[in-house]
Amino acid sequence: MTQVARPTAAVLPAKAGREFLSAKTALSVLVLACDEEQNIADCLDSVAGWAGQIVVVDSGSRDRTIQLCAERGVEVVHHRYLDHRSQMEWAITAP
């Protein structure tokens, strides 16, 4: 049986980790959401300190999801949900 090499995550030294996370980077965060009022604030707040861009792709929320995003100045785009893969591919390739 052939073993497959699995990628390993890079580990930052504990001292450098906080400095890295405190500075905004050129990293974009993409969040797929629909009726996520209970979770979206914590999700967005957890990346706000280090993400250079946050985009929420909403697929028809009827709760306060969009309002909570707007309160945090997060960009929200709308796209009808077909399946997770299609939604993510659309979000990544959308202009």
mmCIF file of N, CA, C and O in Angstrom:
data_model
loop_
_atom_site.group_PDB
_atom_site.id
_atom_site.type_symbol
_atom_site.label_atom_id
_atom_site.label_comp_id
_atom_site.label_asym_id
_atom_site.label_seq_id
_atom_site.Cartn_x
_atom_site.Cartn_y
_atom_site.Cartn_z
ATOM 1 N N MET A 1 0.836 -1.171 0.000
ATOM 2 C CA MET A 1 0.000 0.000 0.000
ATOM 3 C C MET A 1 0.889 1.244 0.000
ATOM 4 O O MET A 1 1.796 1.379 0.802
ATOM 5 N N THR A 2 0.594 2.168 -0.890
ATOM 6 C CA THR A 2 1.387 3.384 -1.025
ATOM 7 C C THR A 2 0.869 4.450 -0.078
ATOM 8 O O THR A 2 -0.335 4.676 0.016
ATOM 9 N N GLN A 3 1.803 5.075 0.617
ATOM 10 C CA GLN A 3 1.410 6.173 1.502
ATOM 11 C C GLN A 3 1.432 7.475 0.733
ATOM 12 O O GLN A 3 2.325 7.719 -0.075
ATOM 13 N N VAL A 4 0.449 8.321 0.990
ATOM 14 C CA VAL A 4 0.367 9.622 0.346
ATOM 15 C C VAL A 4 0.885 10.665 1.328
ATOM 16 O O VAL A 4 0.469 10.700 2.488
ATOM 17 N N ALA A 5 1.777 11.519 0.842
ATOM 18 C CA ALA A 5 2.294 12.597 1.695
ATOM 19 C C ALA A 5 1.200 13.628 1.899
ATOM 20 O O ALA A 5 0.542 14.049 0.956
ATOM 21 N N ARG A 6 0.987 14.013 3.115
ATOM 22 C CA ARG A 6 -0.026 15.005 3.432
ATOM 23 C C ARG A 6 0.661 16.328 3.747
ATOM 24 O O ARG A 6 1.672 16.355 4.438
ATOM 25 N N PRO A 7 0.114 17.430 3.225
ATOM 26 C CA PRO A 7 0.717 18.727 3.527
ATOM 27 C C PRO A 7 0.587 19.044 5.007
ATOM 28 O O PRO A 7 -0.367 18.623 5.665
ATOM 29 N N THR A 8 1.542 19.764 5.517
ATOM 30 C CA THR A 8 1.497 20.169 6.912
ATOM 31 C C THR A 8 1.319 21.676 6.991
ATOM 32 O O THR A 8 1.736 22.408 6.093
ATOM 33 N N ALA A 9 0.708 22.135 8.025
ATOM 34 C CA ALA A 9 0.479 23.562 8.209
ATOM 35 C C ALA A 9 1.745 24.224 8.734
ATOM 36 O O ALA A 9 2.497 23.624 9.496
ATOM 37 N N ALA A 10 1.978 25.443 8.296
ATOM 38 C CA ALA A 10 3.109 26.201 8.816
ATOM 39 C C ALA A 10 2.782 26.635 10.235
ATOM 40 O O ALA A 10 1.648 26.998 10.534
ATOM 41 N N VAL A 11 3.775 26.577 11.084
ATOM 42 C CA VAL A 11 3.565 26.962 12.472
ATOM 43 C C VAL A 11 4.388 28.207 12.756
ATOM 44 O O VAL A 11 5.594 28.228 12.519
ATOM 45 N N LEU A 12 3.734 29.247 13.216
ATOM 46 C CA LEU A 12 4.436 30.472 13.584
ATOM 47 C C LEU A 12 4.905 30.366 15.024
ATOM 48 O O LEU A 12 4.196 29.822 15.862
ATOM 49 N N PRO A 13 6.066 30.907 15.313
ATOM 50 C CA PRO A 13 6.483 30.948 16.711
ATOM 51 C C PRO A 13 5.456 31.722 17.525
ATOM 52 O O PRO A 13 4.860 32.683 17.031
ATOM 53 N N ALA A 14 5.230 31.319 18.750
ATOM 54 C CA ALA A 14 4.209 31.963 19.590
ATOM 55 C C ALA A 14 4.406 33.465 19.672
ATOM 56 O O ALA A 14 3.452 34.230 19.638
ATOM 57 N N LYS A 15 5.635 33.906 19.748
ATOM 58 C CA LYS A 15 5.930 35.328 19.862
ATOM 59 C C LYS A 15 5.519 36.078 18.597
ATOM 60 O O LYS A 15 4.955 37.155 18.644
ATOM 61 N N ALA A 16 5.791 35.509 17.427
ATOM 62 C CA ALA A 16 5.496 36.174 16.162
ATOM 63 C C ALA A 16 4.022 36.062 15.790
ATOM 64 O O ALA A 16 3.518 36.862 15.020
ATOM 65 N N GLY A 17 3.335 35.096 16.331
ATOM 66 C CA GLY A 17 1.942 34.873 15.960
ATOM 67 C C GLY A 17 1.051 36.067 16.200
ATOM 68 O O GLY A 17 0.282 36.473 15.351
ATOM 69 N N ARG A 18 1.139 36.662 17.366
ATOM 70 C CA ARG A 18 0.293 37.810 17.698
ATOM 71 C C ARG A 18 0.608 39.011 16.808
ATOM 72 O O ARG A 18 -0.274 39.713 16.377
ATOM 73 N N GLU A 19 1.873 39.228 16.529
ATOM 74 C CA GLU A 19 2.246 40.345 15.663
ATOM 75 C C GLU A 19 1.685 40.126 14.269
ATOM 76 O O GLU A 19 1.189 41.045 13.639
ATOM 77 N N PHE A 20 1.751 38.911 13.789
ATOM 78 C CA PHE A 20 1.232 38.583 12.465
ATOM 79 C C PHE A 20 -0.272 38.823 12.404
ATOM 80 O O PHE A 20 -0.771 39.422 11.470
ATOM 81 N N LEU A 21 -0.997 38.383 13.408
ATOM 82 C CA LEU A 21 -2.444 38.510 13.394
ATOM 83 C C LEU A 21 -2.923 39.928 13.671
ATOM 84 O O LEU A 21 -4.040 40.272 13.347
ATOM 85 N N SER A 22 -2.080 40.760 14.259
ATOM 86 C CA SER A 22 -2.517 42.109 14.575
ATOM 87 C C SER A 22 -2.412 43.045 13.371
ATOM 88 O O SER A 22 -3.038 44.085 13.333
ATOM 89 N N ALA A 23 -1.622 42.694 12.388
ATOM 90 C CA ALA A 23 -1.467 43.541 11.209
ATOM 91 C C ALA A 23 -2.391 43.034 10.106
ATOM 92 O O ALA A 23 -2.488 41.843 9.865
ATOM 93 N N LYS A 24 -3.063 43.973 9.425
ATOM 94 C CA LYS A 24 -3.925 43.562 8.319
ATOM 95 C C LYS A 24 -3.049 43.092 7.171
ATOM 96 O O LYS A 24 -2.058 43.715 6.837
ATOM 97 N N THR A 25 -3.423 41.977 6.600
ATOM 98 C CA THR A 25 -2.641 41.396 5.521
ATOM 99 C C THR A 25 -3.421 41.476 4.216
ATOM 100 O O THR A 25 -4.565 41.908 4.187
ATOM 101 N N ALA A 26 -2.792 41.032 3.157
ATOM 102 C CA ALA A 26 -3.443 41.025 1.854
ATOM 103 C C ALA A 26 -4.327 39.794 1.687
ATOM 104 O O ALA A 26 -4.661 39.413 0.588
ATOM 105 N N LEU A 27 -4.716 39.205 2.776
ATOM 106 C CA LEU A 27 -5.540 38.009 2.738
ATOM 107 C C LEU A 27 -7.017 38.385 2.728
ATOM 108 O O LEU A 27 -7.459 39.215 3.510
ATOM 109 N N SER A 28 -7.763 37.786 1.809
ATOM 110 C CA SER A 28 -9.208 38.004 1.752
ATOM 111 C C SER A 28 -9.921 36.830 2.401
ATOM 112 O O SER A 28 -9.505 35.682 2.254
ATOM 113 N N VAL A 29 -11.007 37.127 3.090
ATOM 114 C CA VAL A 29 -11.822 36.098 3.722
ATOM 115 C C VAL A 29 -13.174 36.085 3.031
ATOM 116 O O VAL A 29 -13.818 37.122 2.870
ATOM 117 N N LEU A 30 -13.607 34.912 2.623
ATOM 118 C CA LEU A 30 -14.868 34.725 1.928
ATOM 119 C C LEU A 30 -15.782 33.887 2.812
ATOM 120 O O LEU A 30 -15.393 32.814 3.266
ATOM 121 N N VAL A 31 -16.984 34.393 3.079
ATOM 122 C CA VAL A 31 -17.927 33.701 3.959
ATOM 123 C C VAL A 31 -19.216 33.448 3.184
ATOM 124 O O VAL A 31 -19.814 34.390 2.653
ATOM 125 N N LEU A 32 -19.634 32.205 3.113
ATOM 126 C CA LEU A 32 -20.927 31.867 2.522
ATOM 127 C C LEU A 32 -21.948 31.878 3.648
ATOM 128 O O LEU A 32 -21.707 31.309 4.711
ATOM 129 N N ALA A 33 -23.088 32.533 3.409
ATOM 130 C CA ALA A 33 -24.056 32.669 4.498
ATOM 131 C C ALA A 33 -25.493 32.653 3.997
ATOM 132 O O ALA A 33 -25.780 33.094 2.881
ATOM 133 N N CYS A 34 -26.366 32.166 4.844
ATOM 134 C CA CYS A 34 -27.809 32.270 4.667
ATOM 135 C C CYS A 34 -28.437 32.071 6.045
ATOM 136 O O CYS A 34 -28.232 31.030 6.676
ATOM 137 N N ASP A 35 -29.126 33.090 6.507
ATOM 138 C CA ASP A 35 -29.762 33.050 7.824
ATOM 139 C C ASP A 35 -28.765 32.664 8.922
ATOM 140 O O ASP A 35 -29.001 31.755 9.710
ATOM 141 N N GLU A 36 -27.668 33.379 8.985
ATOM 142 C CA GLU A 36 -26.604 33.104 9.962
ATOM 143 C C GLU A 36 -26.554 34.141 11.076
ATOM 144 O O GLU A 36 -25.492 34.405 11.643
ATOM 145 N N GLU A 37 -27.679 34.727 11.405
ATOM 146 C CA GLU A 37 -27.740 35.753 12.445
ATOM 147 C C GLU A 37 -27.053 35.322 13.740
ATOM 148 O O GLU A 37 -26.373 36.121 14.389
ATOM 149 N N GLN A 38 -27.187 34.079 14.111
ATOM 150 C CA GLN A 38 -26.631 33.602 15.376
ATOM 151 C C GLN A 38 -25.107 33.485 15.357
ATOM 152 O O GLN A 38 -24.472 33.484 16.404
ATOM 153 N N ASN A 39 -24.503 33.385 14.160
ATOM 154 C CA ASN A 39 -23.074 33.099 14.064
ATOM 155 C C ASN A 39 -22.247 34.166 13.354
ATOM 156 O O ASN A 39 -21.039 34.239 13.562
ATOM 157 N N ILE A 40 -22.874 34.962 12.491
ATOM 158 C CA ILE A 40 -22.106 35.824 11.597
ATOM 159 C C ILE A 40 -21.286 36.876 12.333
ATOM 160 O O ILE A 40 -20.154 37.168 11.939
ATOM 161 N N ALA A 41 -21.798 37.458 13.394
ATOM 162 C CA ALA A 41 -21.054 38.498 14.116
ATOM 163 C C ALA A 41 -19.749 37.940 14.671
ATOM 164 O O ALA A 41 -18.678 38.535 14.487
ATOM 165 N N ASP A 42 -19.806 36.791 15.337
ATOM 166 C CA ASP A 42 -18.591 36.180 15.877
ATOM 167 C C ASP A 42 -17.621 35.800 14.759
ATOM 168 O O ASP A 42 -16.409 35.975 14.893
ATOM 169 N N CYS A 43 -18.153 35.288 13.675
ATOM 170 C CA CYS A 43 -17.319 34.904 12.538
ATOM 171 C C CYS A 43 -16.567 36.115 11.996
ATOM 172 O O CYS A 43 -15.342 36.087 11.841
ATOM 173 N N LEU A 44 -17.289 37.186 11.708
ATOM 174 C CA LEU A 44 -16.673 38.380 11.143
ATOM 175 C C LEU A 44 -15.711 39.038 12.120
ATOM 176 O O LEU A 44 -14.626 39.480 11.729
ATOM 177 N N ASP A 45 -16.106 39.107 13.375
ATOM 178 C CA ASP A 45 -15.248 39.725 14.391
ATOM 179 C C ASP A 45 -13.941 38.943 14.564
ATOM 180 O O ASP A 45 -12.902 39.530 14.863
ATOM 181 N N SER A 46 -13.990 37.643 14.342
ATOM 182 C CA SER A 46 -12.792 36.822 14.542
ATOM 183 C C SER A 46 -11.730 37.056 13.471
ATOM 184 O O SER A 46 -10.554 36.767 13.697
ATOM 185 N N VAL A 47 -12.106 37.581 12.325
ATOM 186 C CA VAL A 47 -11.133 37.831 11.254
ATOM 187 C C VAL A 47 -10.892 39.309 10.986
ATOM 188 O O VAL A 47 -9.968 39.667 10.256
ATOM 189 N N ALA A 48 -11.694 40.164 11.573
ATOM 190 C CA ALA A 48 -11.623 41.603 11.282
ATOM 191 C C ALA A 48 -10.269 42.221 11.584
ATOM 192 O O ALA A 48 -9.848 43.145 10.906
ATOM 193 N N GLY A 49 -9.566 41.726 12.576
ATOM 194 C CA GLY A 49 -8.294 42.317 12.960
ATOM 195 C C GLY A 49 -7.144 42.014 12.016
ATOM 196 O O GLY A 49 -6.135 42.701 12.027
ATOM 197 N N TRP A 50 -7.266 40.999 11.173
ATOM 198 C CA TRP A 50 -6.152 40.632 10.307
ATOM 199 C C TRP A 50 -6.497 40.467 8.836
ATOM 200 O O TRP A 50 -5.609 40.432 7.997
ATOM 201 N N ALA A 51 -7.757 40.380 8.484
ATOM 202 C CA ALA A 51 -8.123 40.212 7.073
ATOM 203 C C ALA A 51 -8.093 41.548 6.352
ATOM 204 O O ALA A 51 -8.619 42.543 6.850
ATOM 205 N N GLY A 52 -7.497 41.561 5.189
ATOM 206 C CA GLY A 52 -7.472 42.773 4.388
ATOM 207 C C GLY A 52 -8.814 43.044 3.732
ATOM 208 O O GLY A 52 -9.159 44.195 3.457
ATOM 209 N N GLN A 53 -9.583 42.004 3.479
ATOM 210 C CA GLN A 53 -10.898 42.129 2.840
ATOM 211 C C GLN A 53 -11.782 41.000 3.354
ATOM 212 O O GLN A 53 -11.341 39.858 3.467
ATOM 213 N N ILE A 54 -13.037 41.328 3.632
ATOM 214 C CA ILE A 54 -14.022 40.318 4.032
ATOM 215 C C ILE A 54 -15.222 40.474 3.106
ATOM 216 O O ILE A 54 -15.762 41.574 2.964
ATOM 217 N N VAL A 55 -15.614 39.388 2.473
ATOM 218 C CA VAL A 55 -16.775 39.393 1.590
ATOM 219 C C VAL A 55 -17.717 38.281 2.039
ATOM 220 O O VAL A 55 -17.301 37.133 2.195
ATOM 221 N N VAL A 56 -18.973 38.635 2.231
ATOM 222 C CA VAL A 56 -20.005 37.654 2.569
ATOM 223 C C VAL A 56 -20.866 37.439 1.331
ATOM 224 O O VAL A 56 -21.370 38.403 0.744
ATOM 225 N N VAL A 57 -21.008 36.188 0.930
ATOM 226 C CA VAL A 57 -21.902 35.837 -0.172
ATOM 227 C C VAL A 57 -23.171 35.312 0.471
ATOM 228 O O VAL A 57 -23.186 34.236 1.070
ATOM 229 N N ASP A 58 -24.225 36.104 0.373
ATOM 230 C CA ASP A 58 -25.492 35.745 1.006
ATOM 231 C C ASP A 58 -26.434 35.144 -0.027
ATOM 232 O O ASP A 58 -26.543 35.638 -1.143
ATOM 233 N N SER A 59 -27.106 34.084 0.364
ATOM 234 C CA SER A 59 -28.008 33.403 -0.570
ATOM 235 C C SER A 59 -29.463 33.489 -0.126
ATOM 236 O O SER A 59 -30.198 32.517 -0.195
ATOM 237 N N GLY A 60 -29.849 34.686 0.334
ATOM 238 C CA GLY A 60 -31.262 34.916 0.622
ATOM 239 C C GLY A 60 -31.638 34.959 2.084
ATOM 240 O O GLY A 60 -32.742 34.531 2.452
ATOM 241 N N SER A 61 -30.777 35.483 2.908
ATOM 242 C CA SER A 61 -31.086 35.556 4.344
ATOM 243 C C SER A 61 -32.362 36.336 4.601
ATOM 244 O O SER A 61 -32.611 37.371 3.986
ATOM 245 N N ARG A 62 -33.157 35.822 5.543
ATOM 246 C CA ARG A 62 -34.388 36.495 5.947
ATOM 247 C C ARG A 62 -34.298 36.994 7.384
ATOM 248 O O ARG A 62 -35.259 37.523 7.922
ATOM 249 N N ASP A 63 -33.147 36.800 7.996
ATOM 250 C CA ASP A 63 -32.951 37.264 9.367
ATOM 251 C C ASP A 63 -32.067 38.517 9.348
ATOM 252 O O ASP A 63 -32.048 39.236 8.366
ATOM 253 N N ARG A 64 -31.318 38.786 10.395
ATOM 254 C CA ARG A 64 -30.505 39.994 10.497
ATOM 255 C C ARG A 64 -29.072 39.822 9.991
ATOM 256 O O ARG A 64 -28.210 40.647 10.249
ATOM 257 N N THR A 65 -28.800 38.764 9.243
ATOM 258 C CA THR A 65 -27.446 38.498 8.759
ATOM 259 C C THR A 65 -26.873 39.695 8.010
ATOM 260 O O THR A 65 -25.770 40.163 8.306
ATOM 261 N N ILE A 66 -27.594 40.207 7.042
ATOM 262 C CA ILE A 66 -27.099 41.323 6.215
ATOM 263 C C ILE A 66 -26.919 42.575 7.059
ATOM 264 O O ILE A 66 -25.931 43.301 6.903
ATOM 265 N N GLN A 67 -27.823 42.846 7.962
ATOM 266 C CA GLN A 67 -27.705 44.010 8.852
ATOM 267 C C GLN A 67 -26.442 43.916 9.707
ATOM 268 O O GLN A 67 -25.717 44.893 9.870
ATOM 269 N N LEU A 68 -26.165 42.741 10.246
ATOM 270 C CA LEU A 68 -24.973 42.557 11.075
ATOM 271 C C LEU A 68 -23.691 42.738 10.257
ATOM 272 O O LEU A 68 -22.699 43.279 10.751
ATOM 273 N N CYS A 69 -23.713 42.320 9.004
ATOM 274 C CA CYS A 69 -22.563 42.535 8.119
ATOM 275 C C CYS A 69 -22.374 44.027 7.863
ATOM 276 O O CYS A 69 -21.257 44.546 7.933
ATOM 277 N N ALA A 70 -23.483 44.716 7.574
ATOM 278 C CA ALA A 70 -23.417 46.155 7.295
ATOM 279 C C ALA A 70 -22.892 46.928 8.501
ATOM 280 O O ALA A 70 -22.104 47.872 8.343
ATOM 281 N N GLU A 71 -23.296 46.539 9.688
ATOM 282 C CA GLU A 71 -22.822 47.208 10.906
ATOM 283 C C GLU A 71 -21.309 47.093 11.057
ATOM 284 O O GLU A 71 -20.681 47.925 11.703
ATOM 285 N N ARG A 72 -20.723 46.073 10.456
ATOM 286 C CA ARG A 72 -19.283 45.855 10.545
ATOM 287 C C ARG A 72 -18.541 46.329 9.298
ATOM 288 O O ARG A 72 -17.344 46.140 9.160
ATOM 289 N N GLY A 73 -19.275 46.946 8.372
ATOM 290 C CA GLY A 73 -18.659 47.463 7.160
ATOM 291 C C GLY A 73 -18.180 46.392 6.199
ATOM 292 O O GLY A 73 -17.279 46.617 5.400
ATOM 293 N N VAL A 74 -18.796 45.230 6.267
ATOM 294 C CA VAL A 74 -18.391 44.099 5.436
ATOM 295 C C VAL A 74 -19.172 44.128 4.121
ATOM 296 O O VAL A 74 -20.375 44.385 4.090
ATOM 297 N N GLU A 75 -18.462 43.841 3.039
ATOM 298 C CA GLU A 75 -19.087 43.781 1.724
ATOM 299 C C GLU A 75 -19.984 42.544 1.640
ATOM 300 O O GLU A 75 -19.563 41.443 2.001
ATOM 301 N N VAL A 76 -21.205 42.733 1.155
ATOM 302 C CA VAL A 76 -22.137 41.618 0.983
ATOM 303 C C VAL A 76 -22.557 41.570 -0.476
ATOM 304 O O VAL A 76 -22.950 42.585 -1.055
ATOM 305 N N VAL A 77 -22.437 40.403 -1.073
ATOM 306 C CA VAL A 77 -22.937 40.172 -2.426
ATOM 307 C C VAL A 77 -23.980 39.071 -2.340
ATOM 308 O O VAL A 77 -23.965 38.252 -1.417
ATOM 309 N N HIS A 78 -24.881 39.064 -3.291
ATOM 310 C CA HIS A 78 -25.989 38.106 -3.250
ATOM 311 C C HIS A 78 -25.888 37.147 -4.429
ATOM 312 O O HIS A 78 -25.620 37.560 -5.560
ATOM 313 N N HIS A 79 -26.126 35.885 -4.145
ATOM 314 C CA HIS A 79 -26.136 34.867 -5.191
ATOM 315 C C HIS A 79 -27.002 33.702 -4.732
ATOM 316 O O HIS A 79 -26.860 33.227 -3.603
ATOM 317 N N ARG A 80 -27.888 33.269 -5.609
ATOM 318 C CA ARG A 80 -28.777 32.159 -5.297
ATOM 319 C C ARG A 80 -27.969 30.887 -5.067
ATOM 320 O O ARG A 80 -27.064 30.550 -5.809
ATOM 321 N N TYR A 81 -28.303 30.162 -4.011
ATOM 322 C CA TYR A 81 -27.576 28.953 -3.614
ATOM 323 C C TYR A 81 -28.045 27.744 -4.414
ATOM 324 O O TYR A 81 -29.235 27.461 -4.487
ATOM 325 N N LEU A 82 -27.092 27.055 -5.023
ATOM 326 C CA LEU A 82 -27.377 25.788 -5.689
ATOM 327 C C LEU A 82 -26.806 24.645 -4.857
ATOM 328 O O LEU A 82 -27.503 23.729 -4.473
ATOM 329 N N ASP A 83 -25.511 24.724 -4.608
ATOM 330 C CA ASP A 83 -24.818 23.781 -3.738
ATOM 331 C C ASP A 83 -23.532 24.462 -3.279
ATOM 332 O O ASP A 83 -23.143 25.495 -3.815
ATOM 333 N N HIS A 84 -22.884 23.880 -2.283
ATOM 334 C CA HIS A 84 -21.725 24.526 -1.673
ATOM 335 C C HIS A 84 -20.605 24.762 -2.696
ATOM 336 O O HIS A 84 -20.042 25.855 -2.777
ATOM 337 N N ARG A 85 -20.304 23.760 -3.470
ATOM 338 C CA ARG A 85 -19.217 23.887 -4.454
ATOM 339 C C ARG A 85 -19.507 24.980 -5.467
ATOM 340 O O ARG A 85 -18.648 25.813 -5.754
ATOM 341 N N SER A 86 -20.717 24.997 -6.017
ATOM 342 C CA SER A 86 -21.083 26.021 -6.998
ATOM 343 C C SER A 86 -21.034 27.416 -6.390
ATOM 344 O O SER A 86 -20.578 28.375 -7.026
ATOM 345 N N GLN A 87 -21.492 27.535 -5.175
ATOM 346 C CA GLN A 87 -21.505 28.836 -4.495
ATOM 347 C C GLN A 87 -20.070 29.333 -4.282
ATOM 348 O O GLN A 87 -19.764 30.500 -4.529
ATOM 349 N N MET A 88 -19.189 28.467 -3.829
ATOM 350 C CA MET A 88 -17.802 28.853 -3.598
ATOM 351 C C MET A 88 -17.100 29.196 -4.909
ATOM 352 O O MET A 88 -16.381 30.191 -4.997
ATOM 353 N N GLU A 89 -17.314 28.399 -5.942
ATOM 354 C CA GLU A 89 -16.699 28.696 -7.239
ATOM 355 C C GLU A 89 -17.181 30.036 -7.776
ATOM 356 O O GLU A 89 -16.393 30.818 -8.308
ATOM 357 N N TRP A 90 -18.480 30.305 -7.650
ATOM 358 C CA TRP A 90 -19.006 31.594 -8.093
ATOM 359 C C TRP A 90 -18.355 32.732 -7.314
ATOM 360 O O TRP A 90 -17.940 33.740 -7.883
ATOM 361 N N ALA A 91 -18.268 32.564 -6.020
ATOM 362 C CA ALA A 91 -17.711 33.617 -5.166
ATOM 363 C C ALA A 91 -16.253 33.905 -5.500
ATOM 364 O O ALA A 91 -15.828 35.069 -5.524
ATOM 365 N N ILE A 92 -15.487 32.888 -5.772
ATOM 366 C CA ILE A 92 -14.075 33.063 -6.070
ATOM 367 C C ILE A 92 -13.860 33.725 -7.428
ATOM 368 O O ILE A 92 -12.949 34.518 -7.600
ATOM 369 N N THR A 93 -14.722 33.434 -8.378
ATOM 370 C CA THR A 93 -14.529 33.945 -9.740
ATOM 371 C C THR A 93 -15.360 35.184 -10.048
ATOM 372 O O THR A 93 -15.205 35.770 -11.114
ATOM 373 N N ALA A 94 -16.239 35.598 -9.150
ATOM 374 C CA ALA A 94 -17.078 36.777 -9.400
ATOM 375 C C ALA A 94 -16.203 38.019 -9.544
ATOM 376 O O ALA A 94 -15.218 38.171 -8.821
ATOM 377 N N PRO A 95 -16.581 38.915 -10.470
ATOM 378 C CA PRO A 95 -15.786 40.145 -10.654
ATOM 379 C C PRO A 95 -15.875 41.079 -9.473
ATOM 380 O O PRO A 95 -16.743 41.056 -8.689
#
